[in-house]
Amino acid sequence: MSENIPSKIIDLCLGSDGSIRQALFILERYHREIVLVVDGEGILLGTVTDGDIRRALIGGKVLAAPLSEVMCTSPVTGKPSATQRDN
């Protein structure tokens, strides 16, 4: 997985079988608001934000629940080379 993911973001990535607990650890450790959910090849499958986790827990999910149950599967993304001027 790691050879396809830029080193700048690899610490923010988890597999879809990763748990909400693991995502919370990443959010806290790296002071970010998003975890990138990737497959075994490093391809982006979705994202999980602190808000997604909060809504999932309020809705009855447990910390052991897999990210595949709470991730956004259609995130808005941009190319790594994009600038603010790109449309």
PDB file of N, CA, C and O in Angstrom, chain B, residues numbered from 101:
ATOM      1  N   MET B 101       0.829  -1.202   0.000  1.00  0.00           N
ATOM      2  CA  MET B 101       0.000   0.000   0.000  1.00  0.00           C
ATOM      3  C   MET B 101       0.862   1.249   0.000  1.00  0.00           C
ATOM      4  O   MET B 101       0.570   2.172  -0.761  1.00  0.00           O
ATOM      5  N   SER B 102       1.880   1.326   0.791  1.00  0.00           N
ATOM      6  CA  SER B 102       2.586   2.575   1.024  1.00  0.00           C
ATOM      7  C   SER B 102       3.310   3.130  -0.188  1.00  0.00           C
ATOM      8  O   SER B 102       3.523   4.340  -0.258  1.00  0.00           O
ATOM      9  N   GLU B 103       3.702   2.292  -1.152  1.00  0.00           N
ATOM     10  CA  GLU B 103       4.450   2.828  -2.293  1.00  0.00           C
ATOM     11  C   GLU B 103       3.603   3.729  -3.187  1.00  0.00           C
ATOM     12  O   GLU B 103       4.160   4.513  -3.956  1.00  0.00           O
ATOM     13  N   ASN B 104       2.296   3.644  -3.112  1.00  0.00           N
ATOM     14  CA  ASN B 104       1.410   4.467  -3.938  1.00  0.00           C
ATOM     15  C   ASN B 104       0.905   5.719  -3.221  1.00  0.00           C
ATOM     16  O   ASN B 104       0.196   6.528  -3.819  1.00  0.00           O
ATOM     17  N   ILE B 105       1.259   5.884  -1.959  1.00  0.00           N
ATOM     18  CA  ILE B 105       0.747   7.003  -1.182  1.00  0.00           C
ATOM     19  C   ILE B 105       1.882   7.981  -0.890  1.00  0.00           C
ATOM     20  O   ILE B 105       2.926   7.579  -0.376  1.00  0.00           O
ATOM     21  N   PRO B 106       1.689   9.259  -1.213  1.00  0.00           N
ATOM     22  CA  PRO B 106       2.739  10.246  -0.913  1.00  0.00           C
ATOM     23  C   PRO B 106       3.086  10.260   0.578  1.00  0.00           C
ATOM     24  O   PRO B 106       2.209  10.129   1.431  1.00  0.00           O
ATOM     25  N   SER B 107       4.353  10.417   0.872  1.00  0.00           N
ATOM     26  CA  SER B 107       4.818  10.372   2.264  1.00  0.00           C
ATOM     27  C   SER B 107       4.177  11.451   3.127  1.00  0.00           C
ATOM     28  O   SER B 107       4.076  11.285   4.343  1.00  0.00           O
ATOM     29  N   LYS B 108       3.745  12.551   2.522  1.00  0.00           N
ATOM     30  CA  LYS B 108       3.114  13.641   3.281  1.00  0.00           C
ATOM     31  C   LYS B 108       1.801  13.217   3.934  1.00  0.00           C
ATOM     32  O   LYS B 108       1.403  13.780   4.954  1.00  0.00           O
ATOM     33  N   ILE B 109       1.128  12.227   3.350  1.00  0.00           N
ATOM     34  CA  ILE B 109      -0.200  11.873   3.856  1.00  0.00           C
ATOM     35  C   ILE B 109      -0.331  10.438   4.337  1.00  0.00           C
ATOM     36  O   ILE B 109      -1.399  10.046   4.807  1.00  0.00           O
ATOM     37  N   ILE B 110       0.712   9.655   4.232  1.00  0.00           N
ATOM     38  CA  ILE B 110       0.596   8.232   4.574  1.00  0.00           C
ATOM     39  C   ILE B 110       0.141   8.014   6.012  1.00  0.00           C
ATOM     40  O   ILE B 110      -0.564   7.046   6.293  1.00  0.00           O
ATOM     41  N   ASP B 111       0.531   8.895   6.921  1.00  0.00           N
ATOM     42  CA  ASP B 111       0.133   8.735   8.322  1.00  0.00           C
ATOM     43  C   ASP B 111      -1.353   8.978   8.545  1.00  0.00           C
ATOM     44  O   ASP B 111      -1.885   8.637   9.602  1.00  0.00           O
ATOM     45  N   LEU B 112      -2.025   9.563   7.562  1.00  0.00           N
ATOM     46  CA  LEU B 112      -3.455   9.853   7.677  1.00  0.00           C
ATOM     47  C   LEU B 112      -4.316   8.786   7.003  1.00  0.00           C
ATOM     48  O   LEU B 112      -5.530   8.954   6.888  1.00  0.00           O
ATOM     49  N   CYS B 113      -3.700   7.692   6.557  1.00  0.00           N
ATOM     50  CA  CYS B 113      -4.408   6.656   5.811  1.00  0.00           C
ATOM     51  C   CYS B 113      -4.668   5.410   6.651  1.00  0.00           C
ATOM     52  O   CYS B 113      -3.837   4.991   7.457  1.00  0.00           O
ATOM     53  N   LEU B 114      -5.834   4.840   6.439  1.00  0.00           N
ATOM     54  CA  LEU B 114      -6.224   3.566   7.051  1.00  0.00           C
ATOM     55  C   LEU B 114      -6.979   2.746   6.015  1.00  0.00           C
ATOM     56  O   LEU B 114      -7.570   3.301   5.089  1.00  0.00           O
ATOM     57  N   GLY B 115      -6.961   1.439   6.171  1.00  0.00           N
ATOM     58  CA  GLY B 115      -7.766   0.565   5.331  1.00  0.00           C
ATOM     59  C   GLY B 115      -9.230   0.637   5.748  1.00  0.00           C
ATOM     60  O   GLY B 115      -9.539   1.089   6.851  1.00  0.00           O
ATOM     61  N   SER B 116     -10.117   0.202   4.892  1.00  0.00           N
ATOM     62  CA  SER B 116     -11.549   0.275   5.196  1.00  0.00           C
ATOM     63  C   SER B 116     -11.941  -0.654   6.344  1.00  0.00           C
ATOM     64  O   SER B 116     -13.012  -0.502   6.933  1.00  0.00           O
ATOM     65  N   ASP B 117     -11.077  -1.608   6.657  1.00  0.00           N
ATOM     66  CA  ASP B 117     -11.340  -2.479   7.799  1.00  0.00           C
ATOM     67  C   ASP B 117     -10.783  -1.896   9.098  1.00  0.00           C
ATOM     68  O   ASP B 117     -10.950  -2.489  10.164  1.00  0.00           O
ATOM     69  N   GLY B 118     -10.126  -0.743   9.016  1.00  0.00           N
ATOM     70  CA  GLY B 118      -9.675  -0.043  10.220  1.00  0.00           C
ATOM     71  C   GLY B 118     -10.888   0.383  11.038  1.00  0.00           C
ATOM     72  O   GLY B 118     -11.987   0.517  10.502  1.00  0.00           O
ATOM     73  N   SER B 119     -10.691   0.590  12.312  1.00  0.00           N
ATOM     74  CA  SER B 119     -11.825   0.897  13.190  1.00  0.00           C
ATOM     75  C   SER B 119     -11.967   2.398  13.455  1.00  0.00           C
ATOM     76  O   SER B 119     -11.059   3.189  13.200  1.00  0.00           O
ATOM     77  N   ILE B 120     -13.127   2.749  13.968  1.00  0.00           N
ATOM     78  CA  ILE B 120     -13.354   4.131  14.403  1.00  0.00           C
ATOM     79  C   ILE B 120     -12.316   4.503  15.451  1.00  0.00           C
ATOM     80  O   ILE B 120     -11.804   5.622  15.442  1.00  0.00           O
ATOM     81  N   ARG B 121     -12.004   3.593  16.343  1.00  0.00           N
ATOM     82  CA  ARG B 121     -10.992   3.848  17.378  1.00  0.00           C
ATOM     83  C   ARG B 121      -9.649   4.214  16.742  1.00  0.00           C
ATOM     84  O   ARG B 121      -8.998   5.161  17.181  1.00  0.00           O
ATOM     85  N   GLN B 122      -9.229   3.473  15.711  1.00  0.00           N
ATOM     86  CA  GLN B 122      -7.967   3.768  15.036  1.00  0.00           C
ATOM     87  C   GLN B 122      -8.010   5.131  14.359  1.00  0.00           C
ATOM     88  O   GLN B 122      -7.026   5.871  14.377  1.00  0.00           O
ATOM     89  N   ALA B 123      -9.145   5.459  13.765  1.00  0.00           N
ATOM     90  CA  ALA B 123      -9.287   6.765  13.120  1.00  0.00           C
ATOM     91  C   ALA B 123      -9.194   7.890  14.147  1.00  0.00           C
ATOM     92  O   ALA B 123      -8.557   8.912  13.889  1.00  0.00           O
ATOM     93  N   LEU B 124      -9.814   7.714  15.293  1.00  0.00           N
ATOM     94  CA  LEU B 124      -9.730   8.722  16.353  1.00  0.00           C
ATOM     95  C   LEU B 124      -8.289   8.922  16.814  1.00  0.00           C
ATOM     96  O   LEU B 124      -7.870  10.046  17.090  1.00  0.00           O
ATOM     97  N   PHE B 125      -7.539   7.833  16.895  1.00  0.00           N
ATOM     98  CA  PHE B 125      -6.135   7.929  17.280  1.00  0.00           C
ATOM     99  C   PHE B 125      -5.367   8.790  16.277  1.00  0.00           C
ATOM    100  O   PHE B 125      -4.581   9.654  16.666  1.00  0.00           O
ATOM    101  N   ILE B 126      -5.597   8.549  14.988  1.00  0.00           N
ATOM    102  CA  ILE B 126      -4.912   9.329  13.948  1.00  0.00           C
ATOM    103  C   ILE B 126      -5.319  10.793  14.021  1.00  0.00           C
ATOM    104  O   ILE B 126      -4.465  11.677  13.948  1.00  0.00           O
ATOM    105  N   LEU B 127      -6.607  11.060  14.163  1.00  0.00           N
ATOM    106  CA  LEU B 127      -7.078  12.450  14.240  1.00  0.00           C
ATOM    107  C   LEU B 127      -6.420  13.189  15.397  1.00  0.00           C
ATOM    108  O   LEU B 127      -6.001  14.337  15.252  1.00  0.00           O
ATOM    109  N   GLU B 128      -6.333  12.533  16.534  1.00  0.00           N
ATOM    110  CA  GLU B 128      -5.741  13.174  17.711  1.00  0.00           C
ATOM    111  C   GLU B 128      -4.228  13.306  17.588  1.00  0.00           C
ATOM    112  O   GLU B 128      -3.665  14.357  17.894  1.00  0.00           O
ATOM    113  N   ARG B 129      -3.583  12.255  17.147  1.00  0.00           N
ATOM    114  CA  ARG B 129      -2.118  12.258  17.083  1.00  0.00           C
ATOM    115  C   ARG B 129      -1.580  13.301  16.112  1.00  0.00           C
ATOM    116  O   ARG B 129      -0.597  13.980  16.411  1.00  0.00           O
ATOM    117  N   TYR B 130      -2.215  13.433  14.953  1.00  0.00           N
ATOM    118  CA  TYR B 130      -1.710  14.327  13.920  1.00  0.00           C
ATOM    119  C   TYR B 130      -2.466  15.654  13.847  1.00  0.00           C
ATOM    120  O   TYR B 130      -2.208  16.468  12.960  1.00  0.00           O
ATOM    121  N   HIS B 131      -3.388  15.872  14.767  1.00  0.00           N
ATOM    122  CA  HIS B 131      -4.140  17.129  14.844  1.00  0.00           C
ATOM    123  C   HIS B 131      -4.784  17.484  13.499  1.00  0.00           C
ATOM    124  O   HIS B 131      -4.658  18.606  13.007  1.00  0.00           O
ATOM    125  N   ARG B 132      -5.472  16.507  12.923  1.00  0.00           N
ATOM    126  CA  ARG B 132      -6.186  16.684  11.660  1.00  0.00           C
ATOM    127  C   ARG B 132      -7.663  16.420  11.875  1.00  0.00           C
ATOM    128  O   ARG B 132      -8.073  15.948  12.935  1.00  0.00           O
ATOM    129  N   GLU B 133      -8.460  16.729  10.862  1.00  0.00           N
ATOM    130  CA  GLU B 133      -9.901  16.521  10.944  1.00  0.00           C
ATOM    131  C   GLU B 133     -10.378  15.445   9.983  1.00  0.00           C
ATOM    132  O   GLU B 133     -11.581  15.234   9.832  1.00  0.00           O
ATOM    133  N   ILE B 134      -9.427  14.753   9.321  1.00  0.00           N
ATOM    134  CA  ILE B 134      -9.822  13.784   8.304  1.00  0.00           C
ATOM    135  C   ILE B 134      -8.856  12.601   8.279  1.00  0.00           C
ATOM    136  O   ILE B 134      -7.652  12.748   8.492  1.00  0.00           O
ATOM    137  N   VAL B 135      -9.420  11.434   8.015  1.00  0.00           N
ATOM    138  CA  VAL B 135      -8.650  10.221   7.769  1.00  0.00           C
ATOM    139  C   VAL B 135      -8.991   9.776   6.351  1.00  0.00           C
ATOM    140  O   VAL B 135     -10.156   9.789   5.952  1.00  0.00           O
ATOM    141  N   LEU B 136      -7.978   9.384   5.599  1.00  0.00           N
ATOM    142  CA  LEU B 136      -8.184   8.897   4.242  1.00  0.00           C
ATOM    143  C   LEU B 136      -8.300   7.381   4.299  1.00  0.00           C
ATOM    144  O   LEU B 136      -7.438   6.705   4.861  1.00  0.00           O
ATOM    145  N   VAL B 137      -9.362   6.854   3.718  1.00  0.00           N
ATOM    146  CA  VAL B 137      -9.598   5.411   3.712  1.00  0.00           C
ATOM    147  C   VAL B 137      -9.149   4.888   2.352  1.00  0.00           C
ATOM    148  O   VAL B 137      -9.657   5.312   1.314  1.00  0.00           O
ATOM    149  N   VAL B 138      -8.184   3.955   2.368  1.00  0.00           N
ATOM    150  CA  VAL B 138      -7.579   3.469   1.126  1.00  0.00           C
ATOM    151  C   VAL B 138      -7.671   1.952   1.049  1.00  0.00           C
ATOM    152  O   VAL B 138      -7.848   1.269   2.058  1.00  0.00           O
ATOM    153  N   ASP B 139      -7.546   1.441  -0.176  1.00  0.00           N
ATOM    154  CA  ASP B 139      -7.513  -0.009  -0.354  1.00  0.00           C
ATOM    155  C   ASP B 139      -6.070  -0.499  -0.270  1.00  0.00           C
ATOM    156  O   ASP B 139      -5.168   0.288   0.019  1.00  0.00           O
ATOM    157  N   GLY B 140      -5.842  -1.775  -0.515  1.00  0.00           N
ATOM    158  CA  GLY B 140      -4.513  -2.367  -0.423  1.00  0.00           C
ATOM    159  C   GLY B 140      -3.508  -1.814  -1.407  1.00  0.00           C
ATOM    160  O   GLY B 140      -2.302  -1.971  -1.218  1.00  0.00           O
ATOM    161  N   GLU B 141      -3.990  -1.168  -2.456  1.00  0.00           N
ATOM    162  CA  GLU B 141      -3.116  -0.559  -3.461  1.00  0.00           C
ATOM    163  C   GLU B 141      -2.861   0.921  -3.183  1.00  0.00           C
ATOM    164  O   GLU B 141      -2.116   1.578  -3.911  1.00  0.00           O
ATOM    165  N   GLY B 142      -3.477   1.434  -2.138  1.00  0.00           N
ATOM    166  CA  GLY B 142      -3.325   2.849  -1.823  1.00  0.00           C
ATOM    167  C   GLY B 142      -4.301   3.754  -2.556  1.00  0.00           C
ATOM    168  O   GLY B 142      -4.135   4.974  -2.559  1.00  0.00           O
ATOM    169  N   ILE B 143      -5.316   3.167  -3.176  1.00  0.00           N
ATOM    170  CA  ILE B 143      -6.330   3.942  -3.899  1.00  0.00           C
ATOM    171  C   ILE B 143      -7.362   4.462  -2.897  1.00  0.00           C
ATOM    172  O   ILE B 143      -7.838   3.714  -2.043  1.00  0.00           O
ATOM    173  N   LEU B 144      -7.700   5.735  -3.005  1.00  0.00           N
ATOM    174  CA  LEU B 144      -8.661   6.348  -2.104  1.00  0.00           C
ATOM    175  C   LEU B 144     -10.051   5.752  -2.293  1.00  0.00           C
ATOM    176  O   LEU B 144     -10.603   5.766  -3.394  1.00  0.00           O
ATOM    177  N   LEU B 145     -10.605   5.232  -1.205  1.00  0.00           N
ATOM    178  CA  LEU B 145     -11.966   4.690  -1.209  1.00  0.00           C
ATOM    179  C   LEU B 145     -12.958   5.677  -0.620  1.00  0.00           C
ATOM    180  O   LEU B 145     -14.133   5.689  -0.987  1.00  0.00           O
ATOM    181  N   GLY B 146     -12.475   6.506   0.299  1.00  0.00           N
ATOM    182  CA  GLY B 146     -13.352   7.453   0.964  1.00  0.00           C
ATOM    183  C   GLY B 146     -12.609   8.210   2.042  1.00  0.00           C
ATOM    184  O   GLY B 146     -11.391   8.104   2.181  1.00  0.00           O
ATOM    185  N   THR B 147     -13.369   8.973   2.799  1.00  0.00           N
ATOM    186  CA  THR B 147     -12.809   9.762   3.892  1.00  0.00           C
ATOM    187  C   THR B 147     -13.681   9.600   5.127  1.00  0.00           C
ATOM    188  O   THR B 147     -14.865   9.275   5.034  1.00  0.00           O
ATOM    189  N   VAL B 148     -13.077   9.833   6.278  1.00  0.00           N
ATOM    190  CA  VAL B 148     -13.812   9.865   7.537  1.00  0.00           C
ATOM    191  C   VAL B 148     -13.350  11.110   8.281  1.00  0.00           C
ATOM    192  O   VAL B 148     -12.157  11.295   8.523  1.00  0.00           O
ATOM    193  N   THR B 149     -14.299  11.953   8.638  1.00  0.00           N
ATOM    194  CA  THR B 149     -13.980  13.165   9.381  1.00  0.00           C
ATOM    195  C   THR B 149     -14.381  13.001  10.838  1.00  0.00           C
ATOM    196  O   THR B 149     -15.067  12.050  11.211  1.00  0.00           O
ATOM    197  N   ASP B 150     -13.937  13.949  11.650  1.00  0.00           N
ATOM    198  CA  ASP B 150     -14.348  13.927  13.053  1.00  0.00           C
ATOM    199  C   ASP B 150     -15.865  14.037  13.161  1.00  0.00           C
ATOM    200  O   ASP B 150     -16.462  13.449  14.063  1.00  0.00           O
ATOM    201  N   GLY B 151     -16.487  14.770  12.270  1.00  0.00           N
ATOM    202  CA  GLY B 151     -17.949  14.891  12.257  1.00  0.00           C
ATOM    203  C   GLY B 151     -18.639  13.585  11.887  1.00  0.00           C
ATOM    204  O   GLY B 151     -19.666  13.237  12.470  1.00  0.00           O
ATOM    205  N   ASP B 152     -18.073  12.856  10.910  1.00  0.00           N
ATOM    206  CA  ASP B 152     -18.625  11.545  10.543  1.00  0.00           C
ATOM    207  C   ASP B 152     -18.595  10.606  11.742  1.00  0.00           C
ATOM    208  O   ASP B 152     -19.551   9.876  12.003  1.00  0.00           O
ATOM    209  N   ILE B 153     -17.489  10.639  12.458  1.00  0.00           N
ATOM    210  CA  ILE B 153     -17.346   9.775  13.635  1.00  0.00           C
ATOM    211  C   ILE B 153     -18.338  10.174  14.716  1.00  0.00           C
ATOM    212  O   ILE B 153     -18.978   9.317  15.326  1.00  0.00           O
ATOM    213  N   ARG B 154     -18.466  11.461  14.950  1.00  0.00           N
ATOM    214  CA  ARG B 154     -19.403  11.944  15.975  1.00  0.00           C
ATOM    215  C   ARG B 154     -20.827  11.486  15.650  1.00  0.00           C
ATOM    216  O   ARG B 154     -21.532  10.980  16.523  1.00  0.00           O
ATOM    217  N   ARG B 155     -21.248  11.665  14.393  1.00  0.00           N
ATOM    218  CA  ARG B 155     -22.601  11.252  13.995  1.00  0.00           C
ATOM    219  C   ARG B 155     -22.778   9.740  14.113  1.00  0.00           C
ATOM    220  O   ARG B 155     -23.841   9.268  14.517  1.00  0.00           O
ATOM    221  N   ALA B 156     -21.736   8.978  13.761  1.00  0.00           N
ATOM    222  CA  ALA B 156     -21.821   7.519  13.861  1.00  0.00           C
ATOM    223  C   ALA B 156     -21.987   7.073  15.310  1.00  0.00           C
ATOM    224  O   ALA B 156     -22.802   6.197  15.600  1.00  0.00           O
ATOM    225  N   LEU B 157     -21.220   7.670  16.217  1.00  0.00           N
ATOM    226  CA  LEU B 157     -21.318   7.300  17.626  1.00  0.00           C
ATOM    227  C   LEU B 157     -22.667   7.694  18.217  1.00  0.00           C
ATOM    228  O   LEU B 157     -23.255   6.935  18.987  1.00  0.00           O
ATOM    229  N   ILE B 158     -23.153   8.871  17.861  1.00  0.00           N
ATOM    230  CA  ILE B 158     -24.483   9.298  18.324  1.00  0.00           C
ATOM    231  C   ILE B 158     -25.552   8.350  17.781  1.00  0.00           C
ATOM    232  O   ILE B 158     -26.554   8.078  18.442  1.00  0.00           O
ATOM    233  N   GLY B 159     -25.319   7.851  16.559  1.00  0.00           N
ATOM    234  CA  GLY B 159     -26.271   6.930  15.930  1.00  0.00           C
ATOM    235  C   GLY B 159     -26.173   5.492  16.418  1.00  0.00           C
ATOM    236  O   GLY B 159     -26.923   4.631  15.957  1.00  0.00           O
ATOM    237  N   GLY B 160     -25.256   5.220  17.347  1.00  0.00           N
ATOM    238  CA  GLY B 160     -25.204   3.894  17.930  1.00  0.00           C
ATOM    239  C   GLY B 160     -24.025   3.025  17.516  1.00  0.00           C
ATOM    240  O   GLY B 160     -23.896   1.903  18.006  1.00  0.00           O
ATOM    241  N   LYS B 161     -23.164   3.508  16.630  1.00  0.00           N
ATOM    242  CA  LYS B 161     -21.982   2.723  16.265  1.00  0.00           C
ATOM    243  C   LYS B 161     -21.041   2.631  17.464  1.00  0.00           C
ATOM    244  O   LYS B 161     -21.044   3.500  18.335  1.00  0.00           O
ATOM    245  N   VAL B 162     -20.242   1.576  17.498  1.00  0.00           N
ATOM    246  CA  VAL B 162     -19.264   1.394  18.565  1.00  0.00           C
ATOM    247  C   VAL B 162     -17.869   1.699  18.029  1.00  0.00           C
ATOM    248  O   VAL B 162     -17.661   1.735  16.816  1.00  0.00           O
ATOM    249  N   LEU B 163     -16.915   1.919  18.931  1.00  0.00           N
ATOM    250  CA  LEU B 163     -15.559   2.276  18.523  1.00  0.00           C
ATOM    251  C   LEU B 163     -14.890   1.198  17.683  1.00  0.00           C
ATOM    252  O   LEU B 163     -13.970   1.495  16.921  1.00  0.00           O
ATOM    253  N   ALA B 164     -15.331  -0.034  17.809  1.00  0.00           N
ATOM    254  CA  ALA B 164     -14.750  -1.132  17.031  1.00  0.00           C
ATOM    255  C   ALA B 164     -15.331  -1.239  15.621  1.00  0.00           C
ATOM    256  O   ALA B 164     -14.855  -2.052  14.827  1.00  0.00           O
ATOM    257  N   ALA B 165     -16.343  -0.443  15.292  1.00  0.00           N
ATOM    258  CA  ALA B 165     -16.973  -0.510  13.967  1.00  0.00           C
ATOM    259  C   ALA B 165     -15.958  -0.169  12.875  1.00  0.00           C
ATOM    260  O   ALA B 165     -15.136   0.730  13.054  1.00  0.00           O
ATOM    261  N   PRO B 166     -16.009  -0.883  11.740  1.00  0.00           N
ATOM    262  CA  PRO B 166     -15.072  -0.601  10.656  1.00  0.00           C
ATOM    263  C   PRO B 166     -15.398   0.719   9.959  1.00  0.00           C
ATOM    264  O   PRO B 166     -16.548   1.155   9.908  1.00  0.00           O
ATOM    265  N   LEU B 167     -14.355   1.331   9.432  1.00  0.00           N
ATOM    266  CA  LEU B 167     -14.539   2.608   8.737  1.00  0.00           C
ATOM    267  C   LEU B 167     -15.434   2.481   7.514  1.00  0.00           C
ATOM    268  O   LEU B 167     -16.068   3.453   7.104  1.00  0.00           O
ATOM    269  N   SER B 168     -15.490   1.293   6.933  1.00  0.00           N
ATOM    270  CA  SER B 168     -16.356   1.087   5.768  1.00  0.00           C
ATOM    271  C   SER B 168     -17.818   1.395   6.077  1.00  0.00           C
ATOM    272  O   SER B 168     -18.598   1.681   5.169  1.00  0.00           O
ATOM    273  N   GLU B 169     -18.193   1.337   7.360  1.00  0.00           N
ATOM    274  CA  GLU B 169     -19.580   1.615   7.759  1.00  0.00           C
ATOM    275  C   GLU B 169     -19.857   3.095   7.986  1.00  0.00           C
ATOM    276  O   GLU B 169     -21.017   3.491   8.092  1.00  0.00           O
ATOM    277  N   VAL B 170     -18.827   3.912   8.062  1.00  0.00           N
ATOM    278  CA  VAL B 170     -19.049   5.330   8.381  1.00  0.00           C
ATOM    279  C   VAL B 170     -18.387   6.291   7.401  1.00  0.00           C
ATOM    280  O   VAL B 170     -18.581   7.502   7.506  1.00  0.00           O
ATOM    281  N   MET B 171     -17.617   5.781   6.457  1.00  0.00           N
ATOM    282  CA  MET B 171     -16.860   6.676   5.569  1.00  0.00           C
ATOM    283  C   MET B 171     -17.739   7.294   4.495  1.00  0.00           C
ATOM    284  O   MET B 171     -18.760   6.734   4.095  1.00  0.00           O
ATOM    285  N   CYS B 172     -17.314   8.451   4.046  1.00  0.00           N
ATOM    286  CA  CYS B 172     -17.922   9.114   2.890  1.00  0.00           C
ATOM    287  C   CYS B 172     -17.280   8.501   1.654  1.00  0.00           C
ATOM    288  O   CYS B 172     -16.064   8.582   1.481  1.00  0.00           O
ATOM    289  N   THR B 173     -18.085   7.889   0.796  1.00  0.00           N
ATOM    290  CA  THR B 173     -17.535   7.200  -0.370  1.00  0.00           C
ATOM    291  C   THR B 173     -17.432   8.072  -1.618  1.00  0.00           C
ATOM    292  O   THR B 173     -16.978   7.605  -2.662  1.00  0.00           O
ATOM    293  N   SER B 174     -17.847   9.325  -1.520  1.00  0.00           N
ATOM    294  CA  SER B 174     -17.726  10.223  -2.677  1.00  0.00           C
ATOM    295  C   SER B 174     -17.156  11.575  -2.235  1.00  0.00           C
ATOM    296  O   SER B 174     -17.814  12.607  -2.370  1.00  0.00           O
ATOM    297  N   PRO B 175     -15.922  11.561  -1.704  1.00  0.00           N
ATOM    298  CA  PRO B 175     -15.333  12.821  -1.249  1.00  0.00           C
ATOM    299  C   PRO B 175     -14.938  13.710  -2.423  1.00  0.00           C
ATOM    300  O   PRO B 175     -14.650  13.224  -3.517  1.00  0.00           O
ATOM    301  N   VAL B 176     -14.928  15.002  -2.183  1.00  0.00           N
ATOM    302  CA  VAL B 176     -14.432  15.956  -3.173  1.00  0.00           C
ATOM    303  C   VAL B 176     -12.920  15.964  -3.044  1.00  0.00           C
ATOM    304  O   VAL B 176     -12.393  16.203  -1.957  1.00  0.00           O
ATOM    305  N   THR B 177     -12.215  15.707  -4.136  1.00  0.00           N
ATOM    306  CA  THR B 177     -10.760  15.616  -4.099  1.00  0.00           C
ATOM    307  C   THR B 177     -10.136  16.520  -5.150  1.00  0.00           C
ATOM    308  O   THR B 177     -10.812  17.022  -6.048  1.00  0.00           O
ATOM    309  N   GLY B 178      -8.844  16.713  -5.018  1.00  0.00           N
ATOM    310  CA  GLY B 178      -8.087  17.485  -5.993  1.00  0.00           C
ATOM    311  C   GLY B 178      -6.776  16.791  -6.277  1.00  0.00           C
ATOM    312  O   GLY B 178      -6.344  15.940  -5.500  1.00  0.00           O
ATOM    313  N   LYS B 179      -6.134  17.141  -7.382  1.00  0.00           N
ATOM    314  CA  LYS B 179      -4.836  16.571  -7.717  1.00  0.00           C
ATOM    315  C   LYS B 179      -3.765  17.168  -6.805  1.00  0.00           C
ATOM    316  O   LYS B 179      -3.872  18.331  -6.414  1.00  0.00           O
ATOM    317  N   PRO B 180      -2.737  16.396  -6.463  1.00  0.00           N
ATOM    318  CA  PRO B 180      -1.671  16.935  -5.625  1.00  0.00           C
ATOM    319  C   PRO B 180      -1.013  18.175  -6.203  1.00  0.00           C
ATOM    320  O   PRO B 180      -0.496  19.011  -5.463  1.00  0.00           O
ATOM    321  N   SER B 181      -1.030  18.296  -7.533  1.00  0.00           N
ATOM    322  CA  SER B 181      -0.387  19.435  -8.184  1.00  0.00           C
ATOM    323  C   SER B 181      -1.322  20.642  -8.327  1.00  0.00           C
ATOM    324  O   SER B 181      -0.913  21.679  -8.852  1.00  0.00           O
ATOM    325  N   ALA B 182      -2.537  20.519  -7.878  1.00  0.00           N
ATOM    326  CA  ALA B 182      -3.521  21.603  -8.040  1.00  0.00           C
ATOM    327  C   ALA B 182      -3.123  22.838  -7.244  1.00  0.00           C
ATOM    328  O   ALA B 182      -2.492  22.751  -6.191  1.00  0.00           O
ATOM    329  N   THR B 183      -3.509  23.977  -7.776  1.00  0.00           N
ATOM    330  CA  THR B 183      -3.316  25.236  -7.071  1.00  0.00           C
ATOM    331  C   THR B 183      -4.679  25.843  -6.808  1.00  0.00           C
ATOM    332  O   THR B 183      -5.690  25.331  -7.288  1.00  0.00           O
ATOM    333  N   GLN B 184      -4.720  26.921  -6.057  1.00  0.00           N
ATOM    334  CA  GLN B 184      -6.002  27.572  -5.790  1.00  0.00           C
ATOM    335  C   GLN B 184      -6.640  28.112  -7.053  1.00  0.00           C
ATOM    336  O   GLN B 184      -7.852  28.324  -7.083  1.00  0.00           O
ATOM    337  N   ARG B 185      -5.879  28.333  -8.067  1.00  0.00           N
ATOM    338  CA  ARG B 185      -6.420  28.881  -9.312  1.00  0.00           C
ATOM    339  C   ARG B 185      -7.038  27.818 -10.205  1.00  0.00           C
ATOM    340  O   ARG B 185      -7.800  28.150 -11.112  1.00  0.00           O
ATOM    341  N   ASP B 186      -6.725  26.535  -9.968  1.00  0.00           N
ATOM    342  CA  ASP B 186      -7.298  25.458 -10.784  1.00  0.00           C
ATOM    343  C   ASP B 186      -8.800  25.353 -10.509  1.00  0.00           C
ATOM    344  O   ASP B 186      -9.249  25.475  -9.370  1.00  0.00           O
ATOM    345  N   ASN B 187      -9.554  25.126 -11.566  1.00  0.00           N
ATOM    346  CA  ASN B 187     -11.010  24.965 -11.437  1.00  0.00           C
ATOM    347  C   ASN B 187     -11.397  23.554 -11.760  1.00  0.00           C
ATOM    348  O   ASN B 187     -12.579  23.212 -11.711  1.00  0.00           O
TER     349      ASN B 187
END
